[in-house]
Structure formats: structure tokens, C-alpha cells
Short mmCIF file of C-alpha atoms in Angstrom, two decimals:
data_model
loop_
_atom_site.label_atom_id
_atom_site.label_comp_id
_atom_site.label_asym_id
_atom_site.label_seq_id
_atom_site.Cartn_x
_atom_site.Cartn_y
_atom_site.Cartn_z
CA UNK A 659 7.70 274.49 28.57
CA UNK A 660 6.60 275.64 32.10
CA UNK A 661 7.05 273.10 34.92
CA UNK A 662 3.29 272.82 35.67
CA UNK A 663 2.46 272.08 32.02
CA UNK A 664 5.29 269.58 31.84
CA UNK A 665 4.00 267.71 34.92
CA UNK A 666 0.50 267.75 33.51
CA UNK A 667 1.73 266.29 30.25
CA UNK A 668 3.87 263.77 32.14
CA UNK A 669 0.82 262.64 34.16
CA UNK A 670 -1.14 261.99 31.01
CA UNK A 671 1.74 259.98 29.57
CA UNK A 672 2.18 257.97 32.78
CA UNK A 673 -1.47 257.01 32.86
CA UNK A 674 -1.39 256.04 29.21
CA UNK A 675 1.76 253.97 29.71
CA UNK A 676 -0.28 251.33 31.54
CA UNK A 677 -2.40 250.74 28.44
CA UNK A 678 -1.43 248.31 25.66
CA UNK A 679 1.20 249.83 23.38
CA UNK A 680 -1.00 249.57 20.30
CA UNK A 681 -3.57 251.85 21.93
CA UNK A 682 -1.00 254.43 23.04
CA UNK A 683 1.01 254.61 19.87
CA UNK A 684 -1.59 253.73 17.31
CA UNK A 685 0.86 251.17 15.98
CA UNK A 686 -0.30 249.38 12.85
CA UNK A 687 -0.66 245.81 13.99
CA UNK A 688 0.03 242.88 11.71
CA UNK A 689 -1.51 239.47 12.42
CA UNK A 690 1.54 237.72 10.98
CA UNK A 691 3.45 235.90 13.71
CA UNK A 692 5.58 233.80 11.44
CA UNK A 693 6.54 233.36 7.81
CA UNK A 694 8.04 230.05 6.88
CA UNK A 695 8.83 228.19 3.73
CA UNK A 696 11.35 226.47 1.57
CA UNK A 697 13.69 227.18 -1.34
CA UNK A 698 13.87 224.25 -3.75
CA UNK A 699 15.19 223.10 -7.11
CA UNK A 700 13.80 219.97 -8.74
CA UNK A 701 11.93 219.27 -5.52
CA UNK A 702 15.04 219.30 -3.31
CA UNK A 703 15.80 221.95 -0.69
CA UNK A 704 18.65 224.42 -1.26
CA UNK A 705 20.74 225.20 1.82
CA UNK A 706 22.27 228.55 2.82
CA UNK A 707 20.04 230.77 0.68
CA UNK A 708 19.61 234.27 2.13
CA UNK A 709 15.98 235.26 2.86
CA UNK A 710 14.86 238.68 4.07
CA UNK A 711 11.88 240.89 4.77
CA UNK A 712 13.96 244.05 4.41
CA UNK A 713 14.69 244.06 8.15
CA UNK A 714 15.55 240.49 9.16
CA UNK A 715 18.10 238.49 7.19
CA UNK A 716 18.21 234.70 7.64
CA UNK A 717 19.57 231.68 5.77
CA UNK A 718 17.84 228.46 4.82
CA UNK A 719 18.74 225.30 6.69
CA UNK A 720 20.23 222.14 5.23
CA UNK A 721 16.83 221.13 3.87
CA UNK A 722 16.16 224.54 2.29
CA UNK A 723 13.63 225.62 4.91
CA UNK A 724 13.37 228.96 6.72
CA UNK A 725 11.13 230.62 9.27
CA UNK A 726 11.05 233.88 11.23
CA UNK A 727 8.74 236.54 12.62
CA UNK A 728 8.59 239.40 10.14
CA UNK A 729 9.09 243.01 11.17
CA UNK A 730 5.83 244.88 11.80
CA UNK A 731 6.59 247.22 8.86
CA UNK A 732 7.72 244.51 6.46
CA UNK A 733 5.79 244.24 3.19
CA UNK A 734 7.59 241.45 1.35
CA UNK A 735 9.61 238.32 1.91
CA UNK A 736 12.28 237.94 -0.74
CA UNK A 737 15.21 235.71 -1.48
CA UNK A 738 18.67 236.70 -2.61
CA UNK A 739 18.74 234.46 -5.69
CA UNK A 740 21.77 232.20 -5.18
CA UNK A 741 24.56 231.69 -7.70
CA UNK A 742 24.05 228.86 -10.12
CA UNK A 743 20.28 229.28 -10.39
CA UNK A 744 18.20 231.01 -13.04
CA UNK A 745 16.54 234.28 -12.14
CA UNK A 746 12.80 233.65 -11.71
CA UNK A 747 10.74 236.10 -13.71
CA UNK A 748 7.32 236.89 -15.11
CA UNK A 749 7.64 237.85 -18.78
CA UNK A 750 11.07 239.37 -18.15
CA UNK A 751 10.35 241.11 -14.84
CA UNK A 752 12.34 239.51 -12.00
CA UNK A 753 10.04 237.62 -9.62
CA UNK A 754 11.94 236.95 -6.38
CA UNK A 755 9.48 238.09 -3.70
CA UNK A 756 6.13 237.32 -2.06
CA UNK A 757 3.87 239.97 -0.54
CA UNK A 758 3.20 239.44 3.15
CA UNK A 759 -0.42 238.70 3.98
CA UNK A 760 -0.90 240.89 7.04
CA UNK A 761 -4.21 239.22 7.93
CA UNK A 762 -2.82 235.71 8.24
CA UNK A 763 -1.21 234.57 11.51
CA UNK A 764 1.16 232.34 9.57
CA UNK A 765 2.26 232.37 5.96
CA UNK A 766 3.85 229.53 4.02
CA UNK A 767 6.07 230.54 1.11
CA UNK A 768 7.77 228.50 -1.59
CA UNK A 769 10.60 229.72 -3.81
CA UNK A 770 11.19 227.17 -6.61
CA UNK A 771 14.37 227.70 -8.62
CA UNK A 772 16.00 226.13 -11.68
CA UNK A 773 19.66 225.14 -11.91
CA UNK A 774 21.68 226.80 -14.68
CA UNK A 775 23.42 224.11 -16.70
CA UNK A 776 27.09 225.03 -16.95
CA UNK A 777 26.85 227.51 -14.08
CA UNK A 778 27.00 231.28 -14.16
CA UNK A 779 30.59 232.19 -13.27
CA UNK A 780 30.61 233.64 -16.77
CA UNK A 781 27.62 235.89 -17.30
CA UNK A 782 26.70 239.36 -18.49
CA UNK A 783 24.37 242.13 -17.50
CA UNK A 784 22.90 245.20 -19.14
CA UNK A 785 22.09 248.51 -17.45
CA UNK A 786 19.27 250.60 -18.87
CA UNK A 787 19.51 254.12 -17.51
CA UNK A 788 16.32 256.20 -17.49
CA UNK A 789 13.88 254.77 -20.00
CA UNK A 790 11.64 257.57 -18.68
CA UNK A 791 8.61 257.20 -20.93
CA UNK A 792 6.08 260.03 -20.65
CA UNK A 793 3.74 259.27 -23.54
CA UNK A 794 2.57 256.33 -25.61
CA UNK A 795 4.81 257.68 -28.38
CA UNK A 796 7.83 257.41 -26.06
CA UNK A 797 6.73 253.90 -25.11
CA UNK A 798 6.55 252.88 -28.76
CA UNK A 799 10.12 254.11 -29.31
CA UNK A 800 11.25 252.03 -26.35
CA UNK A 801 9.41 248.95 -27.58
CA UNK A 802 10.26 249.23 -31.28
CA UNK A 803 13.82 250.63 -31.23
CA UNK A 804 15.59 250.31 -27.87
CA UNK A 805 14.23 246.91 -26.82
CA UNK A 806 14.93 245.20 -30.19
CA UNK A 807 18.47 246.62 -30.11
CA UNK A 808 18.90 245.11 -26.64
CA UNK A 809 17.43 241.81 -27.78
CA UNK A 810 20.00 241.60 -30.57
CA UNK A 811 22.78 242.43 -28.12
CA UNK A 812 21.62 239.70 -25.72
CA UNK A 813 21.57 237.20 -28.59
CA UNK A 814 25.11 238.21 -29.59
CA UNK A 815 26.42 237.30 -26.14
CA UNK A 816 25.85 233.62 -26.83
CA UNK A 817 24.83 230.99 -24.29
CA UNK A 818 25.98 232.73 -21.10
CA UNK A 819 23.29 233.89 -18.64
CA UNK A 820 22.33 237.54 -19.08
CA UNK A 821 20.25 239.79 -16.85
CA UNK A 822 19.21 243.41 -17.02
CA UNK A 823 18.97 246.24 -14.51
CA UNK A 824 16.55 249.11 -15.10
CA UNK A 825 18.35 251.88 -13.21
CA UNK A 826 15.31 253.95 -12.30
CA UNK A 827 13.00 256.51 -13.89
CA UNK A 828 11.38 253.64 -15.70
CA UNK A 829 8.51 256.01 -16.50
CA UNK A 830 8.16 259.80 -16.33
CA UNK A 831 5.53 260.08 -13.55
CA UNK A 832 3.00 258.17 -15.68
CA UNK A 833 2.40 254.94 -13.78
CA UNK A 834 -0.01 253.63 -16.41
CA UNK A 835 3.04 253.22 -18.66
CA UNK A 836 4.62 250.61 -16.38
CA UNK A 837 2.76 248.08 -18.54
CA UNK A 838 4.65 249.34 -21.59
CA UNK A 839 7.96 249.22 -19.76
CA UNK A 840 7.26 245.62 -18.76
CA UNK A 841 6.31 244.76 -22.32
CA UNK A 842 9.60 246.21 -23.53
CA UNK A 843 11.80 244.27 -21.11
CA UNK A 844 9.79 241.15 -21.82
CA UNK A 845 11.05 241.17 -25.41
CA UNK A 846 14.78 241.55 -24.66
CA UNK A 847 15.49 237.94 -23.76
CA UNK A 848 16.94 238.89 -20.37
CA UNK A 849 15.19 239.01 -16.98
CA UNK A 850 15.29 242.55 -15.59
CA UNK A 851 15.64 243.75 -12.02
CA UNK A 852 14.37 247.27 -11.34
CA UNK A 853 15.59 250.30 -9.36
CA UNK A 854 13.16 252.98 -8.18
CA UNK A 855 13.82 256.48 -9.54
CA UNK A 856 12.54 259.93 -8.70
CA UNK A 857 9.97 259.70 -11.50
CA UNK A 858 8.75 256.34 -10.20
CA UNK A 859 7.37 257.75 -6.94
CA UNK A 860 3.98 259.20 -6.02
CA UNK A 861 4.41 262.89 -5.22
CA UNK A 862 0.90 263.07 -3.75
CA UNK A 863 2.03 260.88 -0.86
CA UNK A 864 2.58 262.45 2.55
CA UNK A 865 5.91 260.72 3.24
CA UNK A 866 8.76 259.03 1.43
CA UNK A 867 7.63 255.62 2.66
CA UNK A 868 4.18 255.99 1.14
CA UNK A 869 5.47 257.41 -2.13
CA UNK A 870 6.64 253.96 -3.22
CA UNK A 871 3.26 252.18 -3.20
CA UNK A 872 2.63 252.01 -6.95
CA UNK A 873 6.19 250.99 -7.73
CA UNK A 874 5.95 248.19 -5.15
CA UNK A 875 2.67 246.95 -6.64
CA UNK A 876 4.49 246.51 -9.93
CA UNK A 877 8.02 245.47 -8.97
CA UNK A 878 8.13 244.55 -5.28
CA UNK A 879 10.73 245.72 -2.75
CA UNK A 880 12.83 248.80 -3.45
CA UNK A 881 16.00 247.31 -1.94
CA UNK A 882 17.21 243.72 -2.15
CA UNK A 883 20.11 241.58 -3.35
CA UNK A 884 20.88 238.62 -5.62
CA UNK A 885 23.89 236.64 -6.80
CA UNK A 886 25.36 235.48 -10.09
CA UNK A 887 28.56 233.48 -10.21
CA UNK A 888 31.07 235.05 -7.85
CA UNK A 889 29.38 238.49 -7.90
CA UNK A 890 26.94 239.79 -5.29
CA UNK A 891 24.41 242.32 -6.60
CA UNK A 892 22.66 244.90 -4.41
CA UNK A 893 19.76 247.17 -5.41
CA UNK A 894 19.16 250.28 -3.27
CA UNK A 895 16.61 253.11 -3.13
CA UNK A 896 18.35 256.46 -2.65
CA UNK A 897 15.47 258.69 -3.79
CA UNK A 898 14.12 260.30 -0.61
CA UNK A 899 10.93 262.30 -1.15
CA UNK A 900 10.79 265.24 1.27
CA UNK A 901 7.01 265.55 1.16
CA UNK A 902 6.47 268.66 -0.92
CA UNK A 903 6.18 269.29 -4.64
CA UNK A 904 8.49 267.20 -6.83
CA UNK A 905 11.34 267.56 -4.38
CA UNK A 906 13.68 264.85 -3.19
CA UNK A 907 17.24 264.31 -2.05
CA UNK A 908 19.75 261.56 -2.67
CA UNK A 909 19.72 259.73 0.65
CA UNK A 910 19.87 256.17 1.99
CA UNK A 911 17.60 255.46 4.95
CA UNK A 912 18.78 253.76 8.11
CA UNK A 913 16.46 250.82 7.40
CA UNK A 914 18.36 250.15 4.19
CA UNK A 915 21.81 250.61 5.66
CA UNK A 916 20.94 248.34 8.59
CA UNK A 917 19.60 245.71 6.17
CA UNK A 918 22.71 246.02 3.99
CA UNK A 919 24.99 245.44 6.98
CA UNK A 920 23.21 242.16 7.61
CA UNK A 921 23.12 241.19 3.95
CA UNK A 922 26.87 241.75 3.50
CA UNK A 923 27.65 239.51 6.46
CA UNK A 924 26.99 236.65 4.06
CA UNK A 925 29.42 237.99 1.41
CA UNK A 926 33.12 237.10 1.85
CA UNK A 927 35.58 239.98 2.04
CA UNK A 928 37.38 240.52 -1.24
CA UNK A 929 34.31 239.61 -3.31
CA UNK A 930 33.07 241.71 -6.20
CA UNK A 931 29.90 243.62 -5.27
CA UNK A 932 27.77 245.50 -7.82
CA UNK A 933 25.50 248.15 -6.27
CA UNK A 934 22.73 249.71 -8.34
CA UNK A 935 20.87 252.89 -7.36
CA UNK A 936 19.20 255.66 -9.31
CA UNK A 937 20.85 258.87 -8.13
CA UNK A 938 24.65 258.66 -8.40
CA UNK A 939 26.49 258.13 -5.17
CA UNK A 940 28.83 260.85 -6.45
CA UNK A 941 29.93 262.51 -9.68
CA UNK A 942 31.98 265.41 -10.99
CA UNK A 943 29.14 267.85 -11.70
CA UNK A 944 30.04 270.16 -8.79
CA UNK A 945 33.69 270.28 -9.84
CA UNK A 946 32.93 270.83 -13.53
CA UNK A 947 30.52 273.70 -12.88
CA UNK A 948 32.58 275.33 -10.12
CA UNK A 949 29.59 275.20 -7.75
CA UNK A 950 30.18 275.81 -4.05
CA UNK A 951 27.80 273.06 -2.95
CA UNK A 952 26.68 269.83 -4.51
CA UNK A 953 23.06 269.43 -5.61
CA UNK A 954 21.17 267.49 -2.93
CA UNK A 955 19.05 265.76 -5.55
CA UNK A 956 22.05 265.05 -7.77
CA UNK A 957 24.22 262.85 -5.56
CA UNK A 958 23.81 260.75 -2.42
CA UNK A 959 24.34 262.92 0.66
CA UNK A 960 25.23 260.10 3.09
CA UNK A 961 27.36 258.12 0.65
CA UNK A 962 30.23 257.95 3.15
CA UNK A 963 28.22 255.48 5.22
CA UNK A 964 27.70 253.30 2.15
CA UNK A 965 31.36 253.46 1.17
CA UNK A 966 32.45 252.46 4.68
CA UNK A 967 30.20 249.39 4.52
CA UNK A 968 31.61 248.44 1.11
CA UNK A 969 35.25 248.89 2.02
CA UNK A 970 36.06 245.13 2.23
CA UNK A 971 34.90 244.56 -1.36
CA UNK A 972 35.76 245.29 -4.96
CA UNK A 973 32.82 247.52 -5.87
CA UNK A 974 31.12 248.75 -9.02
CA UNK A 975 28.25 251.22 -8.59
CA UNK A 976 25.63 251.50 -11.34
CA UNK A 977 23.58 254.71 -11.49
CA UNK A 978 21.44 256.78 -13.84
CA UNK A 979 19.47 260.00 -13.24
CA UNK A 980 21.80 262.58 -14.80
CA UNK A 981 21.26 261.84 -18.50
CA UNK A 982 25.02 262.02 -19.05
CA UNK A 983 27.71 259.35 -19.06
CA UNK A 984 30.54 259.41 -16.52
CA UNK A 985 32.95 256.91 -14.96
CA UNK A 986 34.98 257.62 -11.86
CA UNK A 987 37.21 255.44 -9.72
CA UNK A 988 38.68 255.82 -6.25
CA UNK A 989 40.16 253.22 -3.88
CA UNK A 990 37.99 250.08 -4.12
CA UNK A 991 35.02 251.73 -5.87
CA UNK A 992 34.24 252.51 -9.49
CA UNK A 993 30.99 254.20 -10.38
CA UNK A 994 29.37 254.01 -13.81
CA UNK A 995 26.84 256.85 -14.20
CA UNK A 996 25.02 255.80 -17.36
CA UNK A 997 23.89 257.70 -20.38
CA UNK A 998 20.25 256.97 -20.98
CA UNK A 999 18.06 254.79 -23.15
CA UNK A 1000 15.85 257.84 -23.72
CA UNK A 1001 18.77 260.14 -24.60
CA UNK A 1002 17.63 263.64 -23.69
CA UNK A 1003 14.11 262.59 -22.69
CA UNK A 1004 13.25 261.21 -26.14
CA UNK A 1005 13.93 264.58 -27.81
CA UNK A 1006 16.93 263.56 -29.89
CA UNK A 1007 19.52 260.83 -30.56
CA UNK A 1008 22.01 261.91 -27.89
CA UNK A 1009 22.10 262.68 -24.17
CA UNK A 1010 22.83 266.14 -22.83
CA UNK A 1011 26.60 265.49 -22.92
CA UNK A 1012 26.64 264.10 -26.46
CA UNK A 1013 26.56 260.43 -25.45
CA UNK A 1014 24.30 258.52 -27.87
CA UNK A 1015 21.13 257.03 -26.42
CA UNK A 1016 22.09 253.56 -25.26
CA UNK A 1017 23.02 251.38 -22.32
CA UNK A 1018 25.90 249.76 -20.47
CA UNK A 1019 27.02 246.20 -21.21
CA UNK A 1020 29.07 244.29 -18.61
CA UNK A 1021 30.72 240.92 -19.24
CA UNK A 1022 31.69 238.98 -16.11
CA UNK A 1023 34.19 236.14 -15.72
CA UNK A 1024 34.56 235.14 -12.08
CA UNK A 1025 35.45 238.35 -10.22
CA UNK A 1026 36.59 240.12 -13.38
CA UNK A 1027 34.27 242.62 -15.11
CA UNK A 1028 34.77 244.23 -18.51
CA UNK A 1029 32.38 246.73 -20.00
CA UNK A 1030 31.46 249.01 -22.86
CA UNK A 1031 28.71 251.45 -23.78
CA UNK A 1032 26.32 250.21 -26.47
CA UNK A 1033 24.76 252.97 -28.57
CA UNK A 1034 21.32 252.12 -29.90
CA UNK A 1035 21.50 251.51 -33.64
CA UNK A 1036 25.28 251.03 -33.72
CA UNK A 1037 27.63 248.14 -33.04
CA UNK A 1038 29.95 248.00 -30.03
CA UNK A 1039 32.82 249.66 -31.92
CA UNK A 1040 30.95 252.99 -32.03
CA UNK A 1041 32.70 254.83 -29.19
CA UNK A 1042 33.69 258.24 -30.62
CA UNK A 1043 32.03 261.22 -32.27
CA UNK A 1044 34.08 263.87 -34.08
CA UNK A 1045 33.23 267.53 -34.65
CA UNK A 1046 35.00 269.57 -37.34
CA UNK A 1047 36.81 272.83 -36.73
CA UNK A 1048 34.50 275.74 -36.00
CA UNK A 1049 31.71 273.74 -34.37
CA UNK A 1050 32.89 274.57 -30.85
CA UNK A 1051 33.24 278.34 -30.43
CA UNK A 1052 35.72 278.15 -27.56
CA UNK A 1053 38.03 275.93 -29.63
CA UNK A 1054 37.24 277.13 -33.15
CA UNK A 1055 40.59 276.07 -34.61
CA UNK A 1056 40.43 272.54 -33.17
CA UNK A 1057 38.77 269.27 -34.06
CA UNK A 1058 36.77 268.06 -31.05
CA UNK A 1059 36.25 264.40 -30.18
CA UNK A 1060 33.71 263.08 -27.70
CA UNK A 1061 34.82 259.76 -26.16
CA UNK A 1062 31.74 259.21 -24.04
CA UNK A 1063 32.72 256.09 -22.05
CA UNK A 1064 36.16 257.47 -21.22
CA UNK A 1065 37.73 256.96 -17.83
CA UNK A 1066 41.25 257.94 -16.63
CA UNK A 1067 42.71 254.60 -17.81
CA UNK A 1068 41.83 255.32 -21.44
CA UNK A 1069 44.38 256.81 -23.85
CA UNK A 1070 43.13 259.26 -26.51
CA UNK A 1071 45.54 260.09 -29.34
CA UNK A 1072 45.39 261.64 -32.78
CA UNK A 1073 46.98 261.18 -36.18
CA UNK A 1074 47.35 263.72 -38.96
CA UNK A 1075 47.37 262.16 -42.41
CA UNK A 1076 48.42 258.88 -40.82
CA UNK A 1077 51.25 260.39 -38.76
CA UNK A 1078 50.95 259.99 -34.98
CA UNK A 1079 50.81 263.35 -33.19
CA UNK A 1080 50.47 262.24 -29.55
CA UNK A 1081 47.75 262.69 -26.98
CA UNK A 1082 44.74 264.89 -27.58
CA UNK A 1083 44.08 267.67 -25.07
CA UNK A 1084 41.29 266.92 -22.64
CA UNK A 1085 38.85 269.76 -21.93
CA UNK A 1086 35.66 270.45 -20.00
CA UNK A 1087 32.90 271.81 -22.16
CA UNK A 1088 29.64 271.25 -24.00
CA UNK A 1089 29.34 268.75 -26.82
CA UNK A 1090 28.82 270.77 -30.05
CA UNK A 1091 25.94 268.59 -31.29
CA UNK A 1092 24.20 268.79 -27.91
CA UNK A 1093 24.46 272.58 -28.08
CA UNK A 1094 22.93 272.64 -31.56
CA UNK A 1095 20.08 270.33 -30.55
CA UNK A 1096 19.24 271.48 -27.04
CA UNK A 1097 20.61 274.91 -26.09
CA UNK A 1098 18.18 277.80 -25.74
CA UNK A 1099 14.72 278.50 -24.27
CA UNK A 1100 12.89 277.30 -27.40
CA UNK A 1101 14.84 274.08 -27.97
CA UNK A 1102 14.17 271.25 -28.23
CA UNK A 1103 10.53 271.76 -29.14
CA UNK A 1104 9.31 268.62 -27.37
CA UNK A 1105 10.81 269.59 -23.97
CA UNK A 1106 12.17 273.13 -24.02
CA UNK A 1107 13.67 272.73 -20.53
CA UNK A 1108 16.32 270.31 -21.85
CA UNK A 1109 19.81 271.85 -21.92
CA UNK A 1110 23.30 270.55 -22.75
CA UNK A 1111 25.49 269.57 -19.81
CA UNK A 1112 29.19 270.03 -19.13
CA UNK A 1113 31.37 267.01 -19.69
CA UNK A 1114 35.05 266.16 -19.40
CA UNK A 1115 35.13 263.41 -22.00
CA UNK A 1116 35.89 265.93 -24.76
CA UNK A 1117 39.30 266.03 -26.47
CA UNK A 1118 40.78 268.55 -28.91
CA UNK A 1119 43.52 268.57 -31.54
CA UNK A 1120 44.68 271.44 -33.79
CA UNK A 1121 45.57 270.18 -37.26
CA UNK A 1122 48.06 271.98 -39.47
CA UNK A 1123 46.84 274.17 -42.31
CA UNK A 1124 47.50 271.65 -45.08
CA UNK A 1125 46.31 268.51 -43.26
CA UNK A 1126 43.72 266.42 -45.10
CA UNK A 1127 42.56 263.77 -42.60
CA UNK A 1128 42.56 263.71 -38.82
CA UNK A 1129 42.12 260.37 -37.05
CA UNK A 1130 41.19 259.92 -33.41
CA UNK A 1131 42.51 256.75 -31.76
CA UNK A 1132 41.05 255.83 -28.36
CA UNK A 1133 42.31 252.82 -26.39
CA UNK A 1134 40.21 251.70 -23.44
CA UNK A 1135 41.49 250.16 -20.19
CA UNK A 1136 41.07 246.68 -21.66
CA UNK A 1137 43.26 247.36 -24.69
CA UNK A 1138 40.41 247.71 -27.19
CA UNK A 1139 41.25 250.30 -29.85
CA UNK A 1140 38.58 252.50 -31.47
CA UNK A 1141 39.24 254.90 -34.31
CA UNK A 1142 37.27 257.59 -36.12
CA UNK A 1143 38.45 260.00 -38.78
CA UNK A 1144 37.31 263.27 -40.24
CA UNK A 1145 38.19 264.89 -43.56
CA UNK A 1146 39.56 268.38 -43.09
CA UNK A 1147 39.13 271.44 -45.23
#
């Protein structure tokens, strides 16, 4: 810029600087000077409960009261539900927030809670990855098959508290189907918290911030926390809409990271922290495919900042998005990237990697978490699929097993006619059934763009010519043993 033009521009700015900031910057002005309120149970205040507007983080006093001036951009005041109290909900949808009335100079808020008899040190939670309903037909499948399966699972867990987490892509761009999603979770018997996914945002919006409006109308804030027993739960929004087409990246905004820093100040080092987000923080897709760069919309680009913040804790990350199942572990973090409730977008019974449509089940005792993958329509022992020789072209002389919830602490062995033969060979490849169902430009008919995906939870064994039965034996990290056999010949 030439000096004369710069000085001219500077003069305009200097003159404007004397005016009120709202006139210079066009800042949206809220009338709210203070929000105040109380967290109670049975009419008595609850001390030390964390309250936030997504920017400020405060704690209730000894009488359960709180008060602060909300940030000008804040939309909600929400509480981090404390341990020992039931999750408030409306017909299964977690109800932990109040929308800020921007036209009121002061707002009084009450958060009434109920004590859980017997406490919640022992509890469980369920993770639904990608329900992703596009049509009323999809919604009916969710409501009549997946939700009843979940309801039965919740009932089987007994008297312990159970909650659910919908890990994003609750619908497939069809916001009118949020009502069906809510109806489904309302029948499960567990209150559900939600995560925003890339198919839960408005792509007609001009910015990422504005793309979340419909989701917020239905489910409230897109990042928040809550507690159960000794575990601190965090929900984050890592879908960043870049303002054109249906394009987004996996990215955590500074607002969220700044809020999380404040939120974690109230969590003792060494605690177990469960973080849920839609797009995986990381996965092995780049390594499996041999790609030179990772897909910006497939993982979280600034995950290092998140990991640094979580370093003092024992961390489990819950994600969806990929429509395959993968578990990885490094240092203090384990990520569970879930297979989906919708399978391969409601086109067949399995995900793109051969994982059956289903959801994650996590049983918590203090700081200890154990888990398994629950396939819809099967009991918890269903953990292996077997494919006979010839079904996988690259390994035509081998039996192929898919152990979809595998992680490096599993042991996968095989027996031939009852005789132990040792470990199966792990490979990277495509699940044979997924190839038959989804590979090719004309398949599947419902969504021809669906394709099988590479996975590393495949295992092979080459039986001898006269063998009659091959048995796969998989032992998970908790010592649970699962077996499946196939008749040869």
C-alpha cells in the first residue's frame, strides 16, 4: 500500500476510534450483564459443580449458587453434571443446558438434579457411531431394529446407571429426521448425549459457527463435559466447515481448546477422561493405504494440541465418521473408532470393513474400563466372522477371519481338527463379504458410492489338505475367549 493511502486509511481509523466500539466494529451486543442461579438436589444446594457458557468456567459456592457475566458470543449456560447425580433428560435426550436470553439484562437459572441411590462409581455407557438416517425407511430401521437391540442390552446391564453417546452424523443432512433420532434414543432406557457430525451441519451457512444452528436448536452446545463416578467425560466438535460445498476438515477451534483447558483444571491429574468427537483424532487409514498425506476430513489436524492437554490423564477417545472399526493405543491414550449403527449407510448388515452394524459397550468400575463391540441382532459373544478358502483372491488357499474389535493386546490363534496350530497371520486387506456386497460402480444399489475399506483386523490360516474343521480362537485384552469354526472341504 502507498504511504499516502495508508495515512488516509489511518486517519479514518483514528477518527472512528473515538466512537463507541459497537459502532466501529458492528459488534453484536447482548443485553445480558449477568447469569446467576443454583444447582440443587431435593431443594438443597450442591457445592463445587462446574458451570460454563463455553468460554467462562466457574464452580458453585457452598450453597450451590453461581453467577457470572457471560461472554458476548455465548449461547448457552450448561452444567457439567456432577458424579453421583442422575443425568437430566427429556425423553432420553440429555438436558443439561439453558439457552441464554440475550434480551434480558439478568437471567436466573435453576439446575435441579436427583441423587443416584448407590452412587455411580460402577456404570456403563454405549456409543452409537453414525446412525446417519437419510430417509423415513432408514429411521424405521433405527427405531425398530437398532434401538430395541440397545434397549435389551441396557436391560441386561442390571441396576447400574447407563448413558449413551451419539457420536455424530445422527442424520444424513436431513434435519427433519432429528425427531426420529430422538424417538429412537427415547426408547433405549438410557439418556443420550450427542456429538455433532459433518452430516449434522448446515452447508448453506456462510461460516462454521453458523453451520451449527439447527443442531443447537435440537441438542444444545456442541462442546461440554459431564461426570459419572470417577470418570470425566468431554464432548468436542471437531467438524470445521470451510464455507464451500460439503467440505470440512477435522479441526478443534481455539474457543474449544481454551474452554477445555479451564474445564480440565477441575479434574485431578491421573483421572480417567473419556473424550468423544465425531472425526477420529487419528487412525491408520494413511498407513494402510500408503498415502503420502492424511485426509484433512478424515482425522483431526491439530490433535497434538489436544493430546498435550490430555497428557496428565488416562484417556479414551470415542469417535465415529469412518464407518469402520479400529482401536489404537499410544502412551496415555486409546482411541476407539466405532463401526456404525447404520453399517454401510443402511445398505447392508456390515460396515465397509466387515464389522457388523452395531455399537460399543463400555463397563466402568472406578477408573477401570472394559469394553466390547455389540453387533445388532447378536449376543456379546459374536466377535468373529470366518470366510472359507477362495473367498479372498489374494489369499485363495487360506481361511480368513475378521476379528473386528481387535487391538494389539488381543491374541488370535487357530486350531485344525482340534489341534492348536499357533497364531494366525495378520494381514491388511478387504473383508471378502464387504467386497461382495459393496465393491463396484453399480453396488450397492441403494448407494452406489459405497465401497469396501482396507482393514488390519483380518487374519489368515492355511489348513492342510485333509483337514475337516478349522477353529479360530480370539482372546481379548481382558481374557475373554471367543471361538468360531468353519467346516472345510
